[in-house]
PDB file of C-alpha atoms in Angstrom:
ATOM      1  CA  UNK N   1      20.659 -14.067   8.895  1.00 45.00           C
ATOM      2  CA  UNK N   2      17.595 -12.116   9.975  1.00 51.00           C
ATOM      3  CA  UNK N   3      15.376 -14.440   7.933  1.00 49.00           C
ATOM      4  CA  UNK N   4      16.411 -17.475  10.008  1.00 49.00           C
ATOM      5  CA  UNK N   5      15.119 -15.758  13.148  1.00 51.00           C
ATOM      6  CA  UNK N   6      11.826 -14.677  11.672  1.00 53.00           C
ATOM      7  CA  UNK N   7      10.146 -17.750  10.194  1.00 53.00           C
ATOM      8  CA  UNK N   8      10.412 -21.520  10.373  1.00 56.00           C
ATOM      9  CA  UNK N   9       9.690 -22.453   6.772  1.00 69.00           C
ATOM     10  CA  UNK N  10      10.211 -20.175   3.790  1.00 77.00           C
ATOM     11  CA  UNK N  11       7.210 -19.827   1.498  1.00 89.00           C
ATOM     12  CA  UNK N  12       7.594 -20.837  -2.106  1.00 92.00           C
ATOM     13  CA  UNK N  13       7.337 -18.060  -4.672  1.00 92.00           C
ATOM     14  CA  UNK N  14       3.819 -19.150  -5.601  1.00 95.00           C
ATOM     15  CA  UNK N  15       2.760 -19.375  -1.956  1.00 95.00           C
ATOM     16  CA  UNK N  16       4.075 -15.878  -1.305  1.00 94.00           C
ATOM     17  CA  UNK N  17       2.238 -14.414  -4.300  1.00 95.00           C
ATOM     18  CA  UNK N  18      -1.027 -16.249  -3.615  1.00 95.00           C
ATOM     19  CA  UNK N  19      -1.049 -15.352   0.081  1.00 95.00           C
ATOM     20  CA  UNK N  20      -0.356 -11.654  -0.486  1.00 96.00           C
ATOM     21  CA  UNK N  21      -3.304  -9.505   0.546  1.00 96.00           C
ATOM     22  CA  UNK N  22      -3.998  -5.969   1.679  1.00 97.00           C
ATOM     23  CA  UNK N  23      -4.223  -6.180   5.469  1.00 98.00           C
ATOM     24  CA  UNK N  24      -6.143  -3.434   7.249  1.00 97.00           C
ATOM     25  CA  UNK N  25      -5.421  -4.336  10.878  1.00 98.00           C
ATOM     26  CA  UNK N  26      -1.992  -5.101  12.340  1.00 98.00           C
ATOM     27  CA  UNK N  27      -0.636  -5.984  15.760  1.00 98.00           C
ATOM     28  CA  UNK N  28       1.872  -3.756  17.524  1.00 97.00           C
ATOM     29  CA  UNK N  29       4.582  -6.440  17.357  1.00 98.00           C
ATOM     30  CA  UNK N  30       7.702  -4.674  16.078  1.00 98.00           C
ATOM     31  CA  UNK N  31       9.537  -5.537  12.880  1.00 98.00           C
ATOM     32  CA  UNK N  32      13.342  -5.338  13.268  1.00 98.00           C
ATOM     33  CA  UNK N  33      15.202  -2.950  11.016  1.00 98.00           C
ATOM     34  CA  UNK N  34      17.353  -5.863   9.797  1.00 98.00           C
ATOM     35  CA  UNK N  35      14.228  -7.580   8.449  1.00 98.00           C
ATOM     36  CA  UNK N  36      13.053  -4.413   6.701  1.00 98.00           C
ATOM     37  CA  UNK N  37      16.487  -4.064   5.122  1.00 98.00           C
ATOM     38  CA  UNK N  38      16.455  -7.680   3.930  1.00 98.00           C
ATOM     39  CA  UNK N  39      12.994  -7.221   2.390  1.00 98.00           C
ATOM     40  CA  UNK N  40      14.140  -4.090   0.569  1.00 98.00           C
ATOM     41  CA  UNK N  41      17.342  -5.770  -0.574  1.00 98.00           C
ATOM     42  CA  UNK N  42      15.322  -8.589  -2.131  1.00 98.00           C
ATOM     43  CA  UNK N  43      12.859  -6.117  -3.661  1.00 98.00           C
ATOM     44  CA  UNK N  44      15.775  -4.313  -5.282  1.00 98.00           C
ATOM     45  CA  UNK N  45      16.055  -7.233  -7.704  1.00 98.00           C
ATOM     46  CA  UNK N  46      12.986  -5.831  -9.482  1.00 98.00           C
ATOM     47  CA  UNK N  47      13.524  -5.135 -13.182  1.00 98.00           C
ATOM     48  CA  UNK N  48      13.824  -1.598 -14.472  1.00 98.00           C
ATOM     49  CA  UNK N  49      14.487  -0.103 -17.870  1.00 98.00           C
ATOM     50  CA  UNK N  50      18.233  -0.092 -18.549  1.00 98.00           C
ATOM     51  CA  UNK N  51      18.702  -0.998 -14.850  1.00 98.00           C
ATOM     52  CA  UNK N  52      18.102   2.618 -13.804  1.00 98.00           C
ATOM     53  CA  UNK N  53      16.406   1.514 -10.531  1.00 98.00           C
ATOM     54  CA  UNK N  54      14.323   4.700 -10.107  1.00 98.00           C
ATOM     55  CA  UNK N  55      12.732   3.764  -6.763  1.00 98.00           C
ATOM     56  CA  UNK N  56      13.490   5.487  -3.481  1.00 98.00           C
ATOM     57  CA  UNK N  57      12.162   4.384  -0.085  1.00 98.00           C
ATOM     58  CA  UNK N  58      11.547   6.205   3.186  1.00 98.00           C
ATOM     59  CA  UNK N  59      10.980   3.772   6.077  1.00 98.00           C
ATOM     60  CA  UNK N  60       9.409   5.122   9.254  1.00 98.00           C
ATOM     61  CA  UNK N  61       8.830   3.602  12.709  1.00 98.00           C
ATOM     62  CA  UNK N  62       8.695   4.534  16.372  1.00 98.00           C
ATOM     63  CA  UNK N  63       8.370   8.171  17.397  1.00 98.00           C
ATOM     64  CA  UNK N  64       8.811   9.391  13.813  1.00 98.00           C
ATOM     65  CA  UNK N  65       5.884   7.261  12.697  1.00 98.00           C
ATOM     66  CA  UNK N  66       3.707   8.461  15.585  1.00 98.00           C
ATOM     67  CA  UNK N  67       4.395  12.130  14.888  1.00 98.00           C
ATOM     68  CA  UNK N  68       3.632  11.717  11.183  1.00 98.00           C
ATOM     69  CA  UNK N  69       0.411   9.811  11.883  1.00 98.00           C
ATOM     70  CA  UNK N  70      -0.788  12.471  14.315  1.00 97.00           C
ATOM     71  CA  UNK N  71      -0.417  15.248  11.740  1.00 96.00           C
ATOM     72  CA  UNK N  72      -2.033  13.168   9.004  1.00 96.00           C
ATOM     73  CA  UNK N  73      -5.045  12.288  11.152  1.00 95.00           C
ATOM     74  CA  UNK N  74      -5.508  15.925  12.143  1.00 94.00           C
ATOM     75  CA  UNK N  75      -5.459  16.996   8.491  1.00 93.00           C
ATOM     76  CA  UNK N  76      -7.890  14.236   7.506  1.00 93.00           C
ATOM     77  CA  UNK N  77     -10.516  15.412   9.991  1.00 92.00           C
ATOM     78  CA  UNK N  78     -10.086  19.089   9.072  1.00 88.00           C
ATOM     79  CA  UNK N  79     -12.008  19.738   5.817  1.00 74.00           C
ATOM     80  CA  UNK N  80     -10.464  23.199   5.563  1.00 73.00           C
ATOM     81  CA  UNK N  81      -6.890  21.908   5.746  1.00 70.00           C
ATOM     82  CA  UNK N  82      -4.939  23.541   2.948  1.00 65.00           C
ATOM     83  CA  UNK N  83      -2.329  20.779   2.953  1.00 73.00           C
ATOM     84  CA  UNK N  84      -4.617  18.362   1.110  1.00 78.00           C
ATOM     85  CA  UNK N  85      -4.191  17.775  -2.598  1.00 88.00           C
ATOM     86  CA  UNK N  86      -2.700  14.888  -4.550  1.00 91.00           C
ATOM     87  CA  UNK N  87      -0.065  15.432  -7.218  1.00 93.00           C
ATOM     88  CA  UNK N  88      -1.484  12.815  -9.539  1.00 95.00           C
ATOM     89  CA  UNK N  89      -4.826  11.114 -10.184  1.00 94.00           C
ATOM     90  CA  UNK N  90      -4.856   7.478  -9.130  1.00 95.00           C
ATOM     91  CA  UNK N  91      -8.368   6.541 -10.283  1.00 95.00           C
ATOM     92  CA  UNK N  92     -10.254   7.401 -13.479  1.00 95.00           C
ATOM     93  CA  UNK N  93     -12.328  10.581 -13.309  1.00 94.00           C
ATOM     94  CA  UNK N  94     -15.270   8.714 -14.869  1.00 97.00           C
ATOM     95  CA  UNK N  95     -15.853   5.159 -13.649  1.00 97.00           C
ATOM     96  CA  UNK N  96     -17.026   2.428 -16.021  1.00 97.00           C
ATOM     97  CA  UNK N  97     -17.584  -1.319 -15.937  1.00 98.00           C
ATOM     98  CA  UNK N  98     -16.337  -3.793 -14.908  1.00 97.00           C
ATOM     99  CA  UNK N  99     -14.161  -1.603 -12.668  1.00 97.00           C
ATOM    100  CA  UNK N 100     -16.973   0.318 -10.979  1.00 97.00           C
ATOM    101  CA  UNK N 101     -18.706  -2.872  -9.825  1.00 97.00           C
ATOM    102  CA  UNK N 102     -15.447  -4.309  -8.510  1.00 97.00           C
ATOM    103  CA  UNK N 103     -14.689  -1.135  -6.578  1.00 96.00           C
ATOM    104  CA  UNK N 104     -18.158  -1.009  -5.045  1.00 96.00           C
ATOM    105  CA  UNK N 105     -18.110  -4.664  -4.053  1.00 96.00           C
ATOM    106  CA  UNK N 106     -14.855  -4.534  -2.112  1.00 95.00           C
ATOM    107  CA  UNK N 107     -15.996  -1.354  -0.386  1.00 95.00           C
ATOM    108  CA  UNK N 108     -19.310  -2.783   0.773  1.00 95.00           C
ATOM    109  CA  UNK N 109     -17.749  -6.131   1.660  1.00 96.00           C
ATOM    110  CA  UNK N 110     -15.232  -4.361   3.902  1.00 96.00           C
ATOM    111  CA  UNK N 111     -17.824  -2.104   5.502  1.00 95.00           C
ATOM    112  CA  UNK N 112     -20.077  -5.111   6.061  1.00 95.00           C
ATOM    113  CA  UNK N 113     -17.364  -6.883   8.043  1.00 96.00           C
ATOM    114  CA  UNK N 114     -16.869  -3.717  10.099  1.00 96.00           C
ATOM    115  CA  UNK N 115     -20.587  -3.160  10.655  1.00 96.00           C
ATOM    116  CA  UNK N 116     -20.576   0.186   8.837  1.00 96.00           C
ATOM    117  CA  UNK N 117     -23.921   1.073   7.241  1.00 94.00           C
ATOM    118  CA  UNK N 118     -24.021   2.454   3.697  1.00 89.00           C
ATOM    119  CA  UNK N 119     -25.091   5.937   4.804  1.00 91.00           C
ATOM    120  CA  UNK N 120     -22.806   6.192   7.839  1.00 95.00           C
ATOM    121  CA  UNK N 121     -20.329   8.674   6.411  1.00 93.00           C
ATOM    122  CA  UNK N 122     -18.824   9.473   9.791  1.00 94.00           C
ATOM    123  CA  UNK N 123     -17.901   5.821  10.336  1.00 94.00           C
ATOM    124  CA  UNK N 124     -16.505   5.639   6.808  1.00 94.00           C
ATOM    125  CA  UNK N 125     -14.336   8.685   7.503  1.00 92.00           C
ATOM    126  CA  UNK N 126     -13.063   7.120  10.717  1.00 94.00           C
ATOM    127  CA  UNK N 127     -12.206   3.927   8.873  1.00 95.00           C
ATOM    128  CA  UNK N 128     -10.415   5.865   6.137  1.00 94.00           C
ATOM    129  CA  UNK N 129      -8.456   7.725   8.823  1.00 94.00           C
ATOM    130  CA  UNK N 130      -6.950   4.403   9.891  1.00 97.00           C
ATOM    131  CA  UNK N 131      -4.840   4.605   6.725  1.00 97.00           C
ATOM    132  CA  UNK N 132      -2.900   7.406   8.388  1.00 97.00           C
ATOM    133  CA  UNK N 133      -2.111   5.198  11.356  1.00 98.00           C
ATOM    134  CA  UNK N 134      -0.864   2.513   8.934  1.00 98.00           C
ATOM    135  CA  UNK N 135      -3.763   0.372  10.218  1.00 98.00           C
ATOM    136  CA  UNK N 136      -1.730  -0.116  13.394  1.00 98.00           C
ATOM    137  CA  UNK N 137       1.356  -1.499  11.635  1.00 98.00           C
ATOM    138  CA  UNK N 138       4.671  -0.613  13.323  1.00 98.00           C
ATOM    139  CA  UNK N 139       6.425   0.194  10.036  1.00 98.00           C
ATOM    140  CA  UNK N 140       5.435   2.555   7.262  1.00 98.00           C
ATOM    141  CA  UNK N 141       7.134   2.665   3.869  1.00 98.00           C
ATOM    142  CA  UNK N 142       6.933   5.513   1.379  1.00 98.00           C
ATOM    143  CA  UNK N 143       7.921   5.140  -2.257  1.00 98.00           C
ATOM    144  CA  UNK N 144       9.167   8.105  -4.230  1.00 98.00           C
ATOM    145  CA  UNK N 145      11.130   8.815  -7.377  1.00 98.00           C
ATOM    146  CA  UNK N 146      12.582  11.774  -9.209  1.00 98.00           C
ATOM    147  CA  UNK N 147       9.612  13.571 -10.772  1.00 98.00           C
ATOM    148  CA  UNK N 148      11.522  14.006 -14.042  1.00 98.00           C
ATOM    149  CA  UNK N 149      11.102  10.293 -14.748  1.00 98.00           C
ATOM    150  CA  UNK N 150       8.546   9.187 -17.331  1.00 98.00           C
ATOM    151  CA  UNK N 151       5.793   6.542 -17.352  1.00 97.00           C
ATOM    152  CA  UNK N 152       8.177   3.636 -17.772  1.00 98.00           C
ATOM    153  CA  UNK N 153       9.680   4.367 -14.372  1.00 98.00           C
ATOM    154  CA  UNK N 154       6.234   4.264 -12.774  1.00 98.00           C
ATOM    155  CA  UNK N 155       6.009   0.675 -14.011  1.00 98.00           C
ATOM    156  CA  UNK N 156       9.449  -0.036 -12.561  1.00 98.00           C
ATOM    157  CA  UNK N 157       8.477   1.290  -9.133  1.00 98.00           C
ATOM    158  CA  UNK N 158       5.258  -0.727  -9.246  1.00 98.00           C
ATOM    159  CA  UNK N 159       7.254  -3.915  -9.795  1.00 98.00           C
ATOM    160  CA  UNK N 160       9.576  -2.950  -6.959  1.00 98.00           C
ATOM    161  CA  UNK N 161       6.602  -2.431  -4.641  1.00 98.00           C
ATOM    162  CA  UNK N 162       5.174  -5.818  -5.559  1.00 98.00           C
ATOM    163  CA  UNK N 163       8.539  -7.356  -4.717  1.00 98.00           C
ATOM    164  CA  UNK N 164       8.375  -5.682  -1.297  1.00 98.00           C
ATOM    165  CA  UNK N 165       4.958  -7.185  -0.636  1.00 98.00           C
ATOM    166  CA  UNK N 166       5.922 -10.673  -1.805  1.00 98.00           C
ATOM    167  CA  UNK N 167       9.243 -10.596   0.068  1.00 98.00           C
ATOM    168  CA  UNK N 168       7.377  -9.577   3.226  1.00 98.00           C
ATOM    169  CA  UNK N 169       5.293 -12.733   2.941  1.00 97.00           C
ATOM    170  CA  UNK N 170       8.542 -14.712   3.041  1.00 96.00           C
ATOM    171  CA  UNK N 171       9.005 -13.389   6.589  1.00 96.00           C
ATOM    172  CA  UNK N 172       5.442 -14.152   7.606  1.00 96.00           C
ATOM    173  CA  UNK N 173       4.600 -10.452   7.399  1.00 98.00           C
ATOM    174  CA  UNK N 174       1.768  -8.655   5.659  1.00 98.00           C
ATOM    175  CA  UNK N 175       1.398  -5.313   3.936  1.00 98.00           C
ATOM    176  CA  UNK N 176      -1.137  -2.841   2.640  1.00 98.00           C
ATOM    177  CA  UNK N 177      -0.206  -0.529  -0.241  1.00 98.00           C
ATOM    178  CA  UNK N 178      -1.832   2.846   0.421  1.00 98.00           C
ATOM    179  CA  UNK N 179      -2.488   5.546  -2.141  1.00 96.00           C
ATOM    180  CA  UNK N 180      -4.305   7.480   0.617  1.00 96.00           C
ATOM    181  CA  UNK N 181      -1.042   9.173   1.578  1.00 97.00           C
ATOM    182  CA  UNK N 182      -0.668  11.006  -1.729  1.00 96.00           C
ATOM    183  CA  UNK N 183      -3.482  13.359  -0.701  1.00 95.00           C
ATOM    184  CA  UNK N 184      -1.242  14.689   2.072  1.00 95.00           C
ATOM    185  CA  UNK N 185       2.124  14.477   0.326  1.00 96.00           C
ATOM    186  CA  UNK N 186       3.072  17.886   1.722  1.00 95.00           C
ATOM    187  CA  UNK N 187       2.817  16.590   5.291  1.00 96.00           C
ATOM    188  CA  UNK N 188       4.706  13.402   4.460  1.00 97.00           C
ATOM    189  CA  UNK N 189       7.528  15.211   2.686  1.00 96.00           C
ATOM    190  CA  UNK N 190       7.885  17.695   5.551  1.00 96.00           C
ATOM    191  CA  UNK N 191       8.200  14.952   8.167  1.00 98.00           C
ATOM    192  CA  UNK N 192      10.526  12.762   6.117  1.00 98.00           C
ATOM    193  CA  UNK N 193      12.521  15.537   4.452  1.00 98.00           C
ATOM    194  CA  UNK N 194      11.517  14.438   0.951  1.00 98.00           C
ATOM    195  CA  UNK N 195      12.771  17.012  -1.558  1.00 97.00           C
ATOM    196  CA  UNK N 196      10.373  18.741  -3.945  1.00 96.00           C
ATOM    197  CA  UNK N 197      12.284  17.162  -6.822  1.00 98.00           C
ATOM    198  CA  UNK N 198      10.786  13.776  -5.832  1.00 98.00           C
ATOM    199  CA  UNK N 199       7.151  12.727  -6.204  1.00 98.00           C
ATOM    200  CA  UNK N 200       5.414  10.619  -3.572  1.00 98.00           C
ATOM    201  CA  UNK N 201       3.920   7.621  -5.365  1.00 98.00           C
ATOM    202  CA  UNK N 202       2.480   5.545  -2.521  1.00 98.00           C
ATOM    203  CA  UNK N 203       2.753   4.513   1.081  1.00 98.00           C
ATOM    204  CA  UNK N 204       2.624   1.007   2.551  1.00 98.00           C
ATOM    205  CA  UNK N 205       1.946  -0.525   5.949  1.00 98.00           C
ATOM    206  CA  UNK N 206       4.203  -3.407   7.025  1.00 98.00           C
ATOM    207  CA  UNK N 207       3.793  -5.673  10.015  1.00 98.00           C
ATOM    208  CA  UNK N 208       2.039  -8.691  11.529  1.00 98.00           C
ATOM    209  CA  UNK N 209      -1.624  -9.134  10.604  1.00 98.00           C
ATOM    210  CA  UNK N 210      -4.064  -9.106  13.528  1.00 98.00           C
ATOM    211  CA  UNK N 211      -5.757 -12.533  13.315  1.00 97.00           C
ATOM    212  CA  UNK N 212      -8.728 -11.349  15.403  1.00 97.00           C
ATOM    213  CA  UNK N 213      -9.645  -8.274  13.355  1.00 97.00           C
ATOM    214  CA  UNK N 214     -12.879  -8.770  11.361  1.00 96.00           C
ATOM    215  CA  UNK N 215     -11.602  -6.714   8.427  1.00 96.00           C
ATOM    216  CA  UNK N 216      -8.825  -9.257   7.921  1.00 97.00           C
ATOM    217  CA  UNK N 217     -11.457 -11.818   6.982  1.00 96.00           C
ATOM    218  CA  UNK N 218     -12.066  -9.909   3.762  1.00 96.00           C
ATOM    219  CA  UNK N 219     -11.780 -12.215   0.755  1.00 93.00           C
ATOM    220  CA  UNK N 220     -11.362 -10.345  -2.499  1.00 95.00           C
ATOM    221  CA  UNK N 221     -12.704 -11.909  -5.670  1.00 95.00           C
ATOM    222  CA  UNK N 222     -10.303 -12.204  -8.592  1.00 96.00           C
ATOM    223  CA  UNK N 223     -11.206 -12.558 -12.254  1.00 97.00           C
ATOM    224  CA  UNK N 224     -10.299 -15.903 -13.849  1.00 97.00           C
ATOM    225  CA  UNK N 225      -7.450 -16.005 -16.338  1.00 97.00           C
ATOM    226  CA  UNK N 226      -9.904 -16.434 -19.217  1.00 97.00           C
ATOM    227  CA  UNK N 227     -11.409 -13.003 -18.442  1.00 97.00           C
ATOM    228  CA  UNK N 228      -8.198 -11.023 -18.904  1.00 97.00           C
ATOM    229  CA  UNK N 229      -6.044 -13.135 -21.229  1.00 98.00           C
ATOM    230  CA  UNK N 230      -6.047 -13.950 -24.927  1.00 97.00           C
ATOM    231  CA  UNK N 231      -3.723 -16.742 -25.962  1.00 98.00           C
ATOM    232  CA  UNK N 232      -2.125 -16.580 -29.393  1.00 98.00           C
ATOM    233  CA  UNK N 233      -0.364 -19.489 -31.032  1.00 98.00           C
ATOM    234  CA  UNK N 234      -0.882 -21.991 -28.191  1.00 96.00           C
TER     235      UNK N 234
END
C-alpha cells in the first residue's frame, strides 16, 4: 500500500488530531497521487446526513497548479481586478469578543515570526499572496458542493475536510485550509472547470512542512475545555 512507503509508524488517532496545524511553508517534495487518493478515501468515511456525501474535490499539482497560482497572484496584486468577489461571507461583519482578540493575536504572532511590522501593509499583502502559491505545497485541494445544498451539507463538508487534514497527518504530511481562494472563485473554477452549479467552499495546501521556516514555529493558543463546555448530568 502507499501508506507503507510513506511513513514508518502510523500515528494514533489522538496523535494525528493533536499534531494537526495550519502550515504556512512547505517544501517542494512531491506527494504521490496514490497517497492523495488514499487520504481522500479515508476522508470519505466522514459522516453526512442520510449518507448523501455532498463533498466534491478538485486536486491540482504540477503545471496545472503553477498556471492557477500565476493567475491568482496576478489578480491579488491588481486592486482593479474584476474577478475578485467571494460568494459567501466567512467571517462576521462585526467582530466581537473573544473572537476579535483571538484573531488579532494569531495575526500579530505570525507577523512577528516573519518580521513584519504592524504598519507594513505591503509586506502583509506579500504574505497573503503566498496563499495563492499554496505556501509552496506541491498539492492543492479545492472543496466544492452543489450550491442547492443547505446548511447541513456545509457541516458535512467541514467534517470531510477535517478528515482530510487528520488523514494527512497519518502520512507525515501537513495541510493548511485556505478560505483565501473563495475571493477568486471565478479564476479557480475557470482553471479547474468547476461548473457554476457548484460553490467553492475552501482550498487547502497539502505537502511536507518546511522545518526551517520561521512561520512554522507558530504555536496557536487553544481555549481549555472548561471555557467552551457545559457538562450536564455528569
